[in-house]
CSV table of C-alpha atoms in Angstrom, one decimal:
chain,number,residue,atom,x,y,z
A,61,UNK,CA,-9.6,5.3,-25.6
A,62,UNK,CA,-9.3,3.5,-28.9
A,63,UNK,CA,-5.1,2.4,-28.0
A,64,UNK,CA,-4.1,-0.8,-25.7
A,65,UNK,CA,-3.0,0.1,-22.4
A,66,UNK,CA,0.8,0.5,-22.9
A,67,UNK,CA,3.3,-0.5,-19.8
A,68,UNK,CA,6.5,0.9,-18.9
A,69,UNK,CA,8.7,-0.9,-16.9
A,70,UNK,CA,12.1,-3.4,-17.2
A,71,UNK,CA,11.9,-6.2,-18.8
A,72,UNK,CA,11.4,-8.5,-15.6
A,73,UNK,CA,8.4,-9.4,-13.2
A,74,UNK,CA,9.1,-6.6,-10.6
A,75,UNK,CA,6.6,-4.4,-9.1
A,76,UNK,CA,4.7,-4.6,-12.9
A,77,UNK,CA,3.9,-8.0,-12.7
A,78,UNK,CA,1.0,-8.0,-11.1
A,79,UNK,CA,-0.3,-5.5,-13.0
A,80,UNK,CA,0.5,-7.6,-16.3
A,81,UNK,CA,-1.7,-10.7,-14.2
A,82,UNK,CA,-4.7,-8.2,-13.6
A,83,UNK,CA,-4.9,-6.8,-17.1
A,84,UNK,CA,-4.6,-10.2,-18.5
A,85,UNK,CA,-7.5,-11.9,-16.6
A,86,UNK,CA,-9.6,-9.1,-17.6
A,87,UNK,CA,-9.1,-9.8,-21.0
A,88,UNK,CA,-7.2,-6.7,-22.1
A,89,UNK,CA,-4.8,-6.8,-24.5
A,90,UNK,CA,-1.5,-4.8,-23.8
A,91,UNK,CA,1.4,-3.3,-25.2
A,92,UNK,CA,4.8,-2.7,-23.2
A,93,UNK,CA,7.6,-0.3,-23.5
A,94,UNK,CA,10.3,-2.1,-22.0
A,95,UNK,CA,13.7,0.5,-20.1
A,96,UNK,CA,16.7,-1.3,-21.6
A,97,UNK,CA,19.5,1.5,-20.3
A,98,UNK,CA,19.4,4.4,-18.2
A,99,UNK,CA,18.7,6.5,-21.0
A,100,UNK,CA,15.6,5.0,-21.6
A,101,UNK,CA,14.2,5.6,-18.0
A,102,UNK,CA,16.0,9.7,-18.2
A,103,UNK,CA,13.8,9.9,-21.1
A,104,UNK,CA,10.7,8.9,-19.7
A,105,UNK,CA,11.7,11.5,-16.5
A,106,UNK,CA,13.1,14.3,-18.8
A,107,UNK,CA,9.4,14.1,-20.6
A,108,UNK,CA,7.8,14.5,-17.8
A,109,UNK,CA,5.9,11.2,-18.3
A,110,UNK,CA,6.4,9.8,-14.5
A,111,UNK,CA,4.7,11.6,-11.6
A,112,UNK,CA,7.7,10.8,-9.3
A,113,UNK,CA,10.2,10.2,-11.6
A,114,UNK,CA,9.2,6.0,-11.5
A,115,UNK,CA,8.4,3.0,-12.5
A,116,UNK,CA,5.7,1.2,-13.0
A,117,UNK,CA,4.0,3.8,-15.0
A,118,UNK,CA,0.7,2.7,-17.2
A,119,UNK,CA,-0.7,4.7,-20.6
A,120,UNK,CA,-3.9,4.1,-20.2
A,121,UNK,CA,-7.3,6.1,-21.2
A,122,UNK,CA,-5.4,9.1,-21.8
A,123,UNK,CA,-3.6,9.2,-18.2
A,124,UNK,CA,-0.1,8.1,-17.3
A,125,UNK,CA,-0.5,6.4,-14.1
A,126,UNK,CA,2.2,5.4,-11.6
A,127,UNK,CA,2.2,3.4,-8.6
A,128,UNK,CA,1.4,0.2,-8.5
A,129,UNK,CA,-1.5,0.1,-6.0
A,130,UNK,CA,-3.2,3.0,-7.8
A,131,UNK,CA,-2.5,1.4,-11.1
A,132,UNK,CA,-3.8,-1.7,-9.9
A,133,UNK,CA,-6.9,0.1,-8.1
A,134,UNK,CA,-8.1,1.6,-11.6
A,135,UNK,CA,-8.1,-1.5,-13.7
A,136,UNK,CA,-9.7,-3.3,-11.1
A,137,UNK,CA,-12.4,-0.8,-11.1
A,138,UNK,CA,-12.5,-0.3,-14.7
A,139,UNK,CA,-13.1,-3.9,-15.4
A,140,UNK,CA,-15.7,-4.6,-12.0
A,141,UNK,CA,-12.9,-6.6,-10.2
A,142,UNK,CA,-13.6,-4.7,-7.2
A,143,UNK,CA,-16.1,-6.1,-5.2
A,144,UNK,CA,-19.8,-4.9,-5.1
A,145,UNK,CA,-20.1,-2.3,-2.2
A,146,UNK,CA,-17.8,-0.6,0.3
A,147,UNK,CA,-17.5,-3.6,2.6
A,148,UNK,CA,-16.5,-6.1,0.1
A,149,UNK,CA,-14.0,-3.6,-1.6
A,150,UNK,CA,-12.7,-3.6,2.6
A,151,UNK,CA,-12.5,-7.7,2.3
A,152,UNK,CA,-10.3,-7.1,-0.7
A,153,UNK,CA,-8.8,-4.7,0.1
A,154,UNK,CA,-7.3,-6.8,3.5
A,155,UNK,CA,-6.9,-9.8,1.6
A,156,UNK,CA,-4.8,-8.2,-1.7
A,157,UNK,CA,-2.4,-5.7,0.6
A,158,UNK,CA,-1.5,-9.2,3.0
A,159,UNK,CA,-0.6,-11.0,-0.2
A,160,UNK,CA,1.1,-8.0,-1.5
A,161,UNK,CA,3.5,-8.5,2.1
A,162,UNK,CA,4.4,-11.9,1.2
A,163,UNK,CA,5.1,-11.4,-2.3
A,164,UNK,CA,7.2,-8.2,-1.8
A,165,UNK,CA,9.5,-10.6,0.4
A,166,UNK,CA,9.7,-13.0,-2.4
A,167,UNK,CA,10.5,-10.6,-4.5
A,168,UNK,CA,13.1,-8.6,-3.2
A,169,UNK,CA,14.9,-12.4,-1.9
A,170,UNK,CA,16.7,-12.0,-5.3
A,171,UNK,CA,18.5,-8.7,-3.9
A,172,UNK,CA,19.3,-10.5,-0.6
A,173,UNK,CA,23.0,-10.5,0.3
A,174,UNK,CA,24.1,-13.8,0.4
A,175,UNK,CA,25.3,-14.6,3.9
A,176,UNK,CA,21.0,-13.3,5.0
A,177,UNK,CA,19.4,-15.3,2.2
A,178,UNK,CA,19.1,-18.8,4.0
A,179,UNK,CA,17.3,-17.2,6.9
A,180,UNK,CA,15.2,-14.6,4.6
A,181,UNK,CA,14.2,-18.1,2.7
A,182,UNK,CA,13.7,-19.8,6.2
A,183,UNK,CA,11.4,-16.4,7.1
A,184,UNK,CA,9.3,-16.4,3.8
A,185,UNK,CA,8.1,-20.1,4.3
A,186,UNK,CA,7.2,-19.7,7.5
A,187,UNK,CA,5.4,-16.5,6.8
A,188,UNK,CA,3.6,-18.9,3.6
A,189,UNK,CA,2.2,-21.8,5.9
A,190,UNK,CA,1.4,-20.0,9.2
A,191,UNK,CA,0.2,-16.3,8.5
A,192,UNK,CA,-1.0,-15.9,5.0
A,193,UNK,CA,-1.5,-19.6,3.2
A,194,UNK,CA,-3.8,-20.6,6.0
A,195,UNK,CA,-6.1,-17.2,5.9
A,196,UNK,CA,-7.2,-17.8,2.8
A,197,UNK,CA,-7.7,-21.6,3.3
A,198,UNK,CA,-9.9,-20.8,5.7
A,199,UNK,CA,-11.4,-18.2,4.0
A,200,UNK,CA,-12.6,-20.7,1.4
A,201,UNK,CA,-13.6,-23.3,3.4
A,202,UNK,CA,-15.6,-21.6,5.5
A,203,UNK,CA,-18.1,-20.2,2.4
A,204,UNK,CA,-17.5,-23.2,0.2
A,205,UNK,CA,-17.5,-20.8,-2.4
A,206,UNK,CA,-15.0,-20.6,-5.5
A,207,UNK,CA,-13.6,-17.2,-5.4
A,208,UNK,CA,-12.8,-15.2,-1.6
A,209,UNK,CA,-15.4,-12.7,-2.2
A,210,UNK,CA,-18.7,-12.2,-3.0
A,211,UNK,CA,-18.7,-15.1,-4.8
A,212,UNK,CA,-17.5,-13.6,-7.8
A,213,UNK,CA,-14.5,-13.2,-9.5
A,214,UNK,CA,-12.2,-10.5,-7.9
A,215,UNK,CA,-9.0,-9.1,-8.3
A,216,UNK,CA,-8.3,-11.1,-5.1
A,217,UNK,CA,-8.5,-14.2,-6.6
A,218,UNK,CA,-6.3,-13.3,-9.4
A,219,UNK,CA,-3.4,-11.7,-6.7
A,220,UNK,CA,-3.9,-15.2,-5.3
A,221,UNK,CA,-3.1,-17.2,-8.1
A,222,UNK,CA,0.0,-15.0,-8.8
A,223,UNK,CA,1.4,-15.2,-5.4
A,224,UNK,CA,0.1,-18.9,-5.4
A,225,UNK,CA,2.4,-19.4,-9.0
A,226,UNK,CA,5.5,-17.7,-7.1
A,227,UNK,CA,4.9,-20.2,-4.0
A,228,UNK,CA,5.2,-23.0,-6.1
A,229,UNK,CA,8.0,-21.8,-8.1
A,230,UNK,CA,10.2,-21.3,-4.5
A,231,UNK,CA,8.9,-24.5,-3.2
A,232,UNK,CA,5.6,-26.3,-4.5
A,233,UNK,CA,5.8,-28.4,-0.8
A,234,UNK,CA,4.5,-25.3,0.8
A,235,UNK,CA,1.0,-25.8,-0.6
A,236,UNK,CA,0.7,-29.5,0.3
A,237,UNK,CA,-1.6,-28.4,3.8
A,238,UNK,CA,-3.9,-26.3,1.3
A,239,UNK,CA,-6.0,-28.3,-0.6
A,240,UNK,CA,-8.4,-25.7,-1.2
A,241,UNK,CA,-5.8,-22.9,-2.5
A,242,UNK,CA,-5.4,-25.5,-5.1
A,243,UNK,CA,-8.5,-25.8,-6.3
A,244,UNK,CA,-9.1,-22.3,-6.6
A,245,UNK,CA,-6.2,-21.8,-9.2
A,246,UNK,CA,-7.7,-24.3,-11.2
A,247,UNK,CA,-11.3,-22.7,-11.2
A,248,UNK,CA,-10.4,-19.1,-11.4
A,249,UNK,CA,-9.2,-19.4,-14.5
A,250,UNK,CA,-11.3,-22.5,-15.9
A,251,UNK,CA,-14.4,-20.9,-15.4
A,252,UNK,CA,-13.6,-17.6,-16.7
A,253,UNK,CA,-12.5,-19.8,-20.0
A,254,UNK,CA,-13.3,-17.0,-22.8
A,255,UNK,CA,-11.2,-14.3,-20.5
A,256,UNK,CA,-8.4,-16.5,-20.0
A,257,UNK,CA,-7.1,-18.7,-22.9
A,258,UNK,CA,-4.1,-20.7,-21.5
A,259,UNK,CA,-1.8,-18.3,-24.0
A,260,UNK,CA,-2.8,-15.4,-21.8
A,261,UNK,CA,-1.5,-16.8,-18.9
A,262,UNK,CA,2.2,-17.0,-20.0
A,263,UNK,CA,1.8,-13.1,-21.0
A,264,UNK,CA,4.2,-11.4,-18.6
A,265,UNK,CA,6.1,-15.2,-17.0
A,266,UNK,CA,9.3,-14.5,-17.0
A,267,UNK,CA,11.9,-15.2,-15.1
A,268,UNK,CA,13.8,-13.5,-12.4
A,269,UNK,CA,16.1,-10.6,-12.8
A,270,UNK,CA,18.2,-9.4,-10.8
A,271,UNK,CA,19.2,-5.9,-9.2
A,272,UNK,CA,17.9,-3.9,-12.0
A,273,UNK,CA,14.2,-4.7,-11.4
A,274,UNK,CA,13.4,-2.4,-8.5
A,275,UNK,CA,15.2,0.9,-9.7
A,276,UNK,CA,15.9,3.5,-6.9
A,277,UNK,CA,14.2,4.7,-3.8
A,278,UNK,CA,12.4,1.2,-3.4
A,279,UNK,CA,11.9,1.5,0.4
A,280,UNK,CA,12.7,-1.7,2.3
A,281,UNK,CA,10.5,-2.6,5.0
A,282,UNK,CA,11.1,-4.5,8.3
A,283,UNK,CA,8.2,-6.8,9.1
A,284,UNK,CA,7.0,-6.8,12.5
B,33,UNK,CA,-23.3,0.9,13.9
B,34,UNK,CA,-23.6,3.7,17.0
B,35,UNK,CA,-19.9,2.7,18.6
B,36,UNK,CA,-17.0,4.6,17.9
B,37,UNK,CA,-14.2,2.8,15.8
B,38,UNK,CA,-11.8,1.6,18.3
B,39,UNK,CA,-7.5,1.6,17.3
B,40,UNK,CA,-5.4,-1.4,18.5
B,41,UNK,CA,-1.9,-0.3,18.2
B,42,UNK,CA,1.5,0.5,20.7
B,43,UNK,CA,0.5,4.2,22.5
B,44,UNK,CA,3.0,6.2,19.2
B,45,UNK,CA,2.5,7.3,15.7
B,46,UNK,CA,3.9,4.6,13.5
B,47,UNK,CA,1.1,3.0,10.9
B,48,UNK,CA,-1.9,4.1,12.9
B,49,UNK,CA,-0.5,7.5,12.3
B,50,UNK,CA,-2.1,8.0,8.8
B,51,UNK,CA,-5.9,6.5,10.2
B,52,UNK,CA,-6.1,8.6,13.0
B,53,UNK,CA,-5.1,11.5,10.9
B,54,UNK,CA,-8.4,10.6,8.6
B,55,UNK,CA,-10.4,10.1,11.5
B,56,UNK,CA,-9.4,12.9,13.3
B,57,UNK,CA,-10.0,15.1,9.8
B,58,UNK,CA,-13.8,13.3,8.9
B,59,UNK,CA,-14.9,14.1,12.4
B,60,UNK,CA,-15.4,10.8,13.7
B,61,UNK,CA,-14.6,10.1,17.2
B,62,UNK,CA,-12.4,6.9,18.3
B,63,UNK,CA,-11.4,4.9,21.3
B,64,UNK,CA,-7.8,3.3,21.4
B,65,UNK,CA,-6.7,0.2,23.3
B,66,UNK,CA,-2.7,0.5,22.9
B,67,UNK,CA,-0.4,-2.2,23.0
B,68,UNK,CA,1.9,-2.3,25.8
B,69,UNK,CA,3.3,-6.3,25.8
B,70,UNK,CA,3.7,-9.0,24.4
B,71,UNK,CA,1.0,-10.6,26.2
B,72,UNK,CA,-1.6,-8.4,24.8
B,73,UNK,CA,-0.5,-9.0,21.2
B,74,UNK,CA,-0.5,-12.5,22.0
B,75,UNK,CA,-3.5,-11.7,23.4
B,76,UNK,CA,-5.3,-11.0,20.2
B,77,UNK,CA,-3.6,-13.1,18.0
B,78,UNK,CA,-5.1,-16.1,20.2
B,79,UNK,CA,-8.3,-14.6,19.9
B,80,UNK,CA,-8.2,-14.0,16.6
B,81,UNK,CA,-9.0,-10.4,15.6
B,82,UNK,CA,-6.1,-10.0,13.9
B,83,UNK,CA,-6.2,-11.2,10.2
B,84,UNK,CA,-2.7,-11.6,9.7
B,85,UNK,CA,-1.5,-11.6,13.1
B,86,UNK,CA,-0.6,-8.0,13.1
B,87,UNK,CA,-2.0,-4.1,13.7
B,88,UNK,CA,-2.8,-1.9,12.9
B,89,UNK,CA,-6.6,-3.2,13.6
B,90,UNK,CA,-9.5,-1.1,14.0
B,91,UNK,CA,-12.7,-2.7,15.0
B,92,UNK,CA,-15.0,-0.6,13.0
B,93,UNK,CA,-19.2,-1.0,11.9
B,94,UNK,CA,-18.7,-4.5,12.8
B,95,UNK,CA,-15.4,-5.4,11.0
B,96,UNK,CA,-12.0,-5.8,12.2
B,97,UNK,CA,-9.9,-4.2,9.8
B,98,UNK,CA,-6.0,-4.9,9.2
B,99,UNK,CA,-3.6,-3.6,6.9
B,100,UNK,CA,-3.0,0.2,6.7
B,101,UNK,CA,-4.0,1.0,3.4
B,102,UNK,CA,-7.9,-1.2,3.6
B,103,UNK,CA,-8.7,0.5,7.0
B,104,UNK,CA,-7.3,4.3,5.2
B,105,UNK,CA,-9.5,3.3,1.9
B,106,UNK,CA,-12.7,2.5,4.2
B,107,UNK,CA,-12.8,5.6,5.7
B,108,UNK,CA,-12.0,7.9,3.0
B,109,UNK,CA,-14.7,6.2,0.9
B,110,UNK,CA,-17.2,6.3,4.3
B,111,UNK,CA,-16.9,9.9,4.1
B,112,UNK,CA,-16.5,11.1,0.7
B,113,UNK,CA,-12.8,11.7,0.8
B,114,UNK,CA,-11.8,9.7,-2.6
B,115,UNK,CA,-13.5,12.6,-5.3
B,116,UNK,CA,-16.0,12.9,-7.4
B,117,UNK,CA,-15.4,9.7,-10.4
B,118,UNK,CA,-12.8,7.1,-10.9
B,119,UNK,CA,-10.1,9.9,-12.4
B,120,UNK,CA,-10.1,11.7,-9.4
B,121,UNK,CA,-10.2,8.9,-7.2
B,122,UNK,CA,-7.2,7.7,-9.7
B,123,UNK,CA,-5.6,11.1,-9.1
B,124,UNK,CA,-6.1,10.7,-5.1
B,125,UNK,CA,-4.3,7.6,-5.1
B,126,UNK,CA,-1.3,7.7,-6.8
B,127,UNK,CA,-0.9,11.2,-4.5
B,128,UNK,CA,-1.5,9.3,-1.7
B,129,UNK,CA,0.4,6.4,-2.6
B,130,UNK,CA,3.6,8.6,-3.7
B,131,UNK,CA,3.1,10.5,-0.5
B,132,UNK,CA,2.7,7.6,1.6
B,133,UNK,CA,6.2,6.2,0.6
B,134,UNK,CA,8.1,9.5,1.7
B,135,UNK,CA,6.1,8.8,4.8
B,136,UNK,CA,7.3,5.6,4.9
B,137,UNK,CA,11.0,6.5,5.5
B,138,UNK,CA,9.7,8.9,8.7
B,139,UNK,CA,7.9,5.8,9.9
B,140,UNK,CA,11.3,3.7,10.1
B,141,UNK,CA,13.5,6.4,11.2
B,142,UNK,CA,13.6,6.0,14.7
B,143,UNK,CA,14.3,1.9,13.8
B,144,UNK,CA,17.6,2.7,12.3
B,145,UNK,CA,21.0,2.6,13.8
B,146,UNK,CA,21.4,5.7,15.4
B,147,UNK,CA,24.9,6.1,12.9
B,148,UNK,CA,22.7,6.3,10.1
B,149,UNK,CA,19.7,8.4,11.5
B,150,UNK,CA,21.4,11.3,10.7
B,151,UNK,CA,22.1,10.2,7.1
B,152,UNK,CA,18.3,9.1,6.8
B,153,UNK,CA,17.4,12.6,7.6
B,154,UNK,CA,19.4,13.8,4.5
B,155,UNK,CA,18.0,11.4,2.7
B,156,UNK,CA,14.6,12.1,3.6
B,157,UNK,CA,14.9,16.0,2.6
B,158,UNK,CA,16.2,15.6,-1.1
B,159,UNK,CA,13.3,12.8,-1.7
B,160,UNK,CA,11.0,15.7,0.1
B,161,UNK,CA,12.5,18.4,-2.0
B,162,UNK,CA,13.5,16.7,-5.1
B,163,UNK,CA,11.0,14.0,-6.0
B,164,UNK,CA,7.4,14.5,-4.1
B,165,UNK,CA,7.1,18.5,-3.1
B,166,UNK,CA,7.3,19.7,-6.6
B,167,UNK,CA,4.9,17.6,-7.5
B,168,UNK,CA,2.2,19.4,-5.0
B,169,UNK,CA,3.6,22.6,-5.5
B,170,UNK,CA,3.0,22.6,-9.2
B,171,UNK,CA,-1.0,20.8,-8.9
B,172,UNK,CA,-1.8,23.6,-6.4
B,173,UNK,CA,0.1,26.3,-8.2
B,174,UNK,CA,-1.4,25.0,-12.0
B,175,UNK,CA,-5.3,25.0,-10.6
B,176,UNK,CA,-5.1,27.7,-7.9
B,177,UNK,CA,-7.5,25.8,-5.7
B,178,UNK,CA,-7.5,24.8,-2.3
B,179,UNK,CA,-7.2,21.6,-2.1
B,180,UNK,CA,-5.0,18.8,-4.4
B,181,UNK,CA,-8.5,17.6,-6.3
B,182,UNK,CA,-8.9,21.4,-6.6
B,183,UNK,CA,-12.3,22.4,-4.6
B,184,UNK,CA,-12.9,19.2,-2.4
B,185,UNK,CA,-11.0,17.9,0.6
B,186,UNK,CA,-9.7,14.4,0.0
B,187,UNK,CA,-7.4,12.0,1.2
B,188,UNK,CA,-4.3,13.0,-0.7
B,189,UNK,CA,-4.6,16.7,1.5
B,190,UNK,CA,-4.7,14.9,4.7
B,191,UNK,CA,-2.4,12.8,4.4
B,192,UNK,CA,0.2,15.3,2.9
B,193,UNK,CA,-0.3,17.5,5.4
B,194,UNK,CA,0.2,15.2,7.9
B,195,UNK,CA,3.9,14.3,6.4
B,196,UNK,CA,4.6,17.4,6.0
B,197,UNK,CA,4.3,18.2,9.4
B,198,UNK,CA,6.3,15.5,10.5
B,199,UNK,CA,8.8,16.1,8.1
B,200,UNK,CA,8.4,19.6,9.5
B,201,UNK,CA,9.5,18.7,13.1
B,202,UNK,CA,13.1,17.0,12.0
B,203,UNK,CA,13.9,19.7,9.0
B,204,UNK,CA,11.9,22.7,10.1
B,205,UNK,CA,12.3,25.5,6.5
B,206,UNK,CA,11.9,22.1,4.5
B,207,UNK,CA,8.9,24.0,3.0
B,208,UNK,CA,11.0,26.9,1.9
B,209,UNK,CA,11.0,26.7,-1.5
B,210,UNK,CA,7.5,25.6,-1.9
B,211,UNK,CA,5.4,28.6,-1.3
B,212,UNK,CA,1.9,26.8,-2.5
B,213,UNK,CA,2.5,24.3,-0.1
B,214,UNK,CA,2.9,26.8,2.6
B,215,UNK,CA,-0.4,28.3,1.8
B,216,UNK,CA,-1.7,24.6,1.5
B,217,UNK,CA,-0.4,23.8,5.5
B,218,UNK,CA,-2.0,27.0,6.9
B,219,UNK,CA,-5.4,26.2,5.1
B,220,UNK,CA,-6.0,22.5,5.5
B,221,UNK,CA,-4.4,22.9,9.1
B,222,UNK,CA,-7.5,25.4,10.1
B,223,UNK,CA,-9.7,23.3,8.8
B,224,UNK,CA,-12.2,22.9,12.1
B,225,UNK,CA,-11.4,19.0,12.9
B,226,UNK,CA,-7.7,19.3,11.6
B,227,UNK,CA,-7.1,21.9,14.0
B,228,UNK,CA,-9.0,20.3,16.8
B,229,UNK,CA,-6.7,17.6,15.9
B,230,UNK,CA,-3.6,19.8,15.9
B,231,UNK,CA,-4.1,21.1,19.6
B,232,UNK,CA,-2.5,19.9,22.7
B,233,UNK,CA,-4.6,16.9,24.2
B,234,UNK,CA,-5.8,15.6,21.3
B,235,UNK,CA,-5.2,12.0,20.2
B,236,UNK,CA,-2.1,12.8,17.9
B,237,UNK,CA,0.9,11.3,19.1
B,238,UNK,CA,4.1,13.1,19.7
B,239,UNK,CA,6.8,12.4,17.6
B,240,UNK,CA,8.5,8.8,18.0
B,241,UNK,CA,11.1,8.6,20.7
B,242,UNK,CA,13.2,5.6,22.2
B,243,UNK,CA,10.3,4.8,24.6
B,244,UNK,CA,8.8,4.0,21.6
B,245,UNK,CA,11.4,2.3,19.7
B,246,UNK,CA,11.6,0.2,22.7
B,247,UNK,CA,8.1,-0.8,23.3
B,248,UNK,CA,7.8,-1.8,20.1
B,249,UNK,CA,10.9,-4.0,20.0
B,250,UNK,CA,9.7,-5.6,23.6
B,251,UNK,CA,5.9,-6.6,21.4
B,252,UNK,CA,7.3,-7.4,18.2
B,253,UNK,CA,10.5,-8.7,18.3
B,254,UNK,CA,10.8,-13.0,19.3
């Protein structure tokens, strides 16, 4: 248990990202393996290091773990970013996989074929400011607390900031009705000052890449 | 809280699929209200129940749960169905997780263009075959337990059974070169609630049909 966690993936946001976010607000320092050709990735499959022959996949206490929500499920165990008891876990739960929606459309826009990507923009906004920006806007308000559960530091709020961080970056008007969502970016991360030194927050920024990032077999789901 | 969990979702499989699968295995009883218009979804949207405007929901010991995978986690942990620690639980996810995205593609089958159904199904049997099955095959075979943790029923068992049998009904000797997972299908299916579950009259749906694909368009779609 002595090593840092040590991530495989591309060297791009992708389905890692948040995974890079969690681990860094916990305070855990990381090491990554990035998959520059497809040898790199044949290795990893040929070794028998990747449960389903993909990536994300995360050394970490002596396990190699893949998928991102299981990934993400242990660490926010691990480091008591879970919630309390069964029914806050459920809040989180809710909260994380609806913001995990809205980001997956922002993150596959970059794979969009051109003549779709205007409406698939036109889509995402709306999706921002009347399904899943105003949830947790009211969410807040209606507690008056810092943090959407408990009133304690969860991986919720971190997810939030993230997706929050990729809002702005597609268009920072789309948080001008959410005066509370602002606020909580600041806090989350002010507060928790000796977790998250402002260096730690640009651990895992990068920008966009392109095709590449998603590898095969990514399903692509239809909203309803 | 006495009163059964109740389902919101159209009267077919699609993401409720998995939660009345868990359900169904835990022993726990449950009404369904099924979505039939537009005016119903609109219904409790207006009122709202529905966190992000969308279902599944099950109104359960006083919550109103959305998204598949929270109202799944709920009852597995309700009824002991995650393992023993946090490395089985670990284990039981990314099985479920890997398993839920081959399940994923039988979910959004009957949504394609009928030209590439066909091709779909293809698809569908060499990620089956190639990618998740061996992966089973080869826990069950290295342990020679019963179930995927090894003595314990979890999550991970129920919901592969439950693709496998679906997968089952489009490609029926997909199992073929998985003898484990043969064994595996006949055991957890004769577990007492799986099998209750299994017979006609029960509240598994049949496989999705146009009727369904068509419903769900009339609800969903603008």
């Amino acid at each position: 248990m002595a090593g840092k966690p040590k991530l495989h993936y591309f060297n791009g946001r992708g389905r890692m990202e948040s995974i890079r976010w969690l681990l860094a607000s916990a305070g855990v320092e990381f090491e990554e393996k990035f998959i520059g050709t497809p040898e790199d990735l044949d290795k990893l499959k040929n070794d028998g290091s990747l449960m389903f022959q993909q990536v994300p996949m995360v050394e970490i206490d002596g396990m190699k773990l893949v998928q991102t929500r299981a990934i993400l499920n242990y660490i926010a165990t691990k480091y008591n970013l879970y919630g309390k008891d069964i029914k806050e876990r459920a809040l989180i739960d809710m909260y994380t996989e609806g913001m995990a929606d809205l980001n997956e459309m922002i993150m596959v826009l970059p794979l969009c074929p051109p003549d779709q990507k205007d409406a698939k923009i036109t889509l995402i906004r709306e999706r921002t400011t009347d399904r899943y920006l105003p949830v947790f806007e009211k969410v807040l308000k209606s507690h008056g607390q810092d943090y959407l559960v408990g009133n304690k530091l969860s991986r919720a709020d971190i997810h939030l900031v993230e997706l929050l961080y990729y809002v702005e970056e597609l268009d920072s008007s789309l948080l001008a009705n959410f005066p509370l969502l602002k606020v909580i970016s600041l806090t989350a991360f002010r507060r928790e000052g000796s977790h998250f030194p402002p260096e730690v927050l640009t651990v895992g920024l990068r920008s966009h890449h392109c095709a590449d990032l998603l590898g095969p077999g990514t399903p692509s789901r239809v909203s309803f | 809280m006495a009163a059964k969990p109740k389902l919101h979702y159209p009267n077919g499989r699609g993401r409720m699929g998995s939660v009345r699968w868990v359900l169904a295995a835990a022993g726990v009883e449950f009404d369904e209200e099924f979505l039939e218009t537009k005016e119903q979804l609109q219904k409790l949207q207006d009122g709202n129940h529905l966190l992000f405007q969308q279902v599944p929901m099950v109104e359960i010991d006083g919550m109103k749960l959305v998204q598949t995978r929270s109202i799944l986690h709920y009852v597995a942990d309700k009824h002991h169905l995650f393992g023993r620690d946090l490395k089985e639980r670990t284990l039981t996810d990314m099985y479920v997780e890997g398993t839920l995205d081959l399940l994923e593609l039988i979910i959004m089958h009957p949504f394609l263009k009928p030209e590439d159904q066909q091709k779909e199904v293809v698809n569908m049997a060499q990620k089956a075959i190639i990618r998740y099955f061996p992966v089973f095959e080869k826990v069950l075979r290295d342990h020679g337990q019963r179930f995927l943790l090894g003595n314990q029923l979890s999550l991970a068992d129920i919901i592969l059974l439950q693709t496998i049998l679906a997968l089952e009904e489009k490609i029926p000797n997909i199992l073929s070169a998985f003898p484990h997972l043969q064994e595996f299908t006949v055991k957890i299916s004769n577990i007492p609630t799986i099998k209750k579950f299994l017979e006609p009259g029960s509240k598994k749906k049949p496989p999705l049909d146009d009727i369904y694909v068509r419903t769900v368009y009339n609800i969903f779609m603008p």
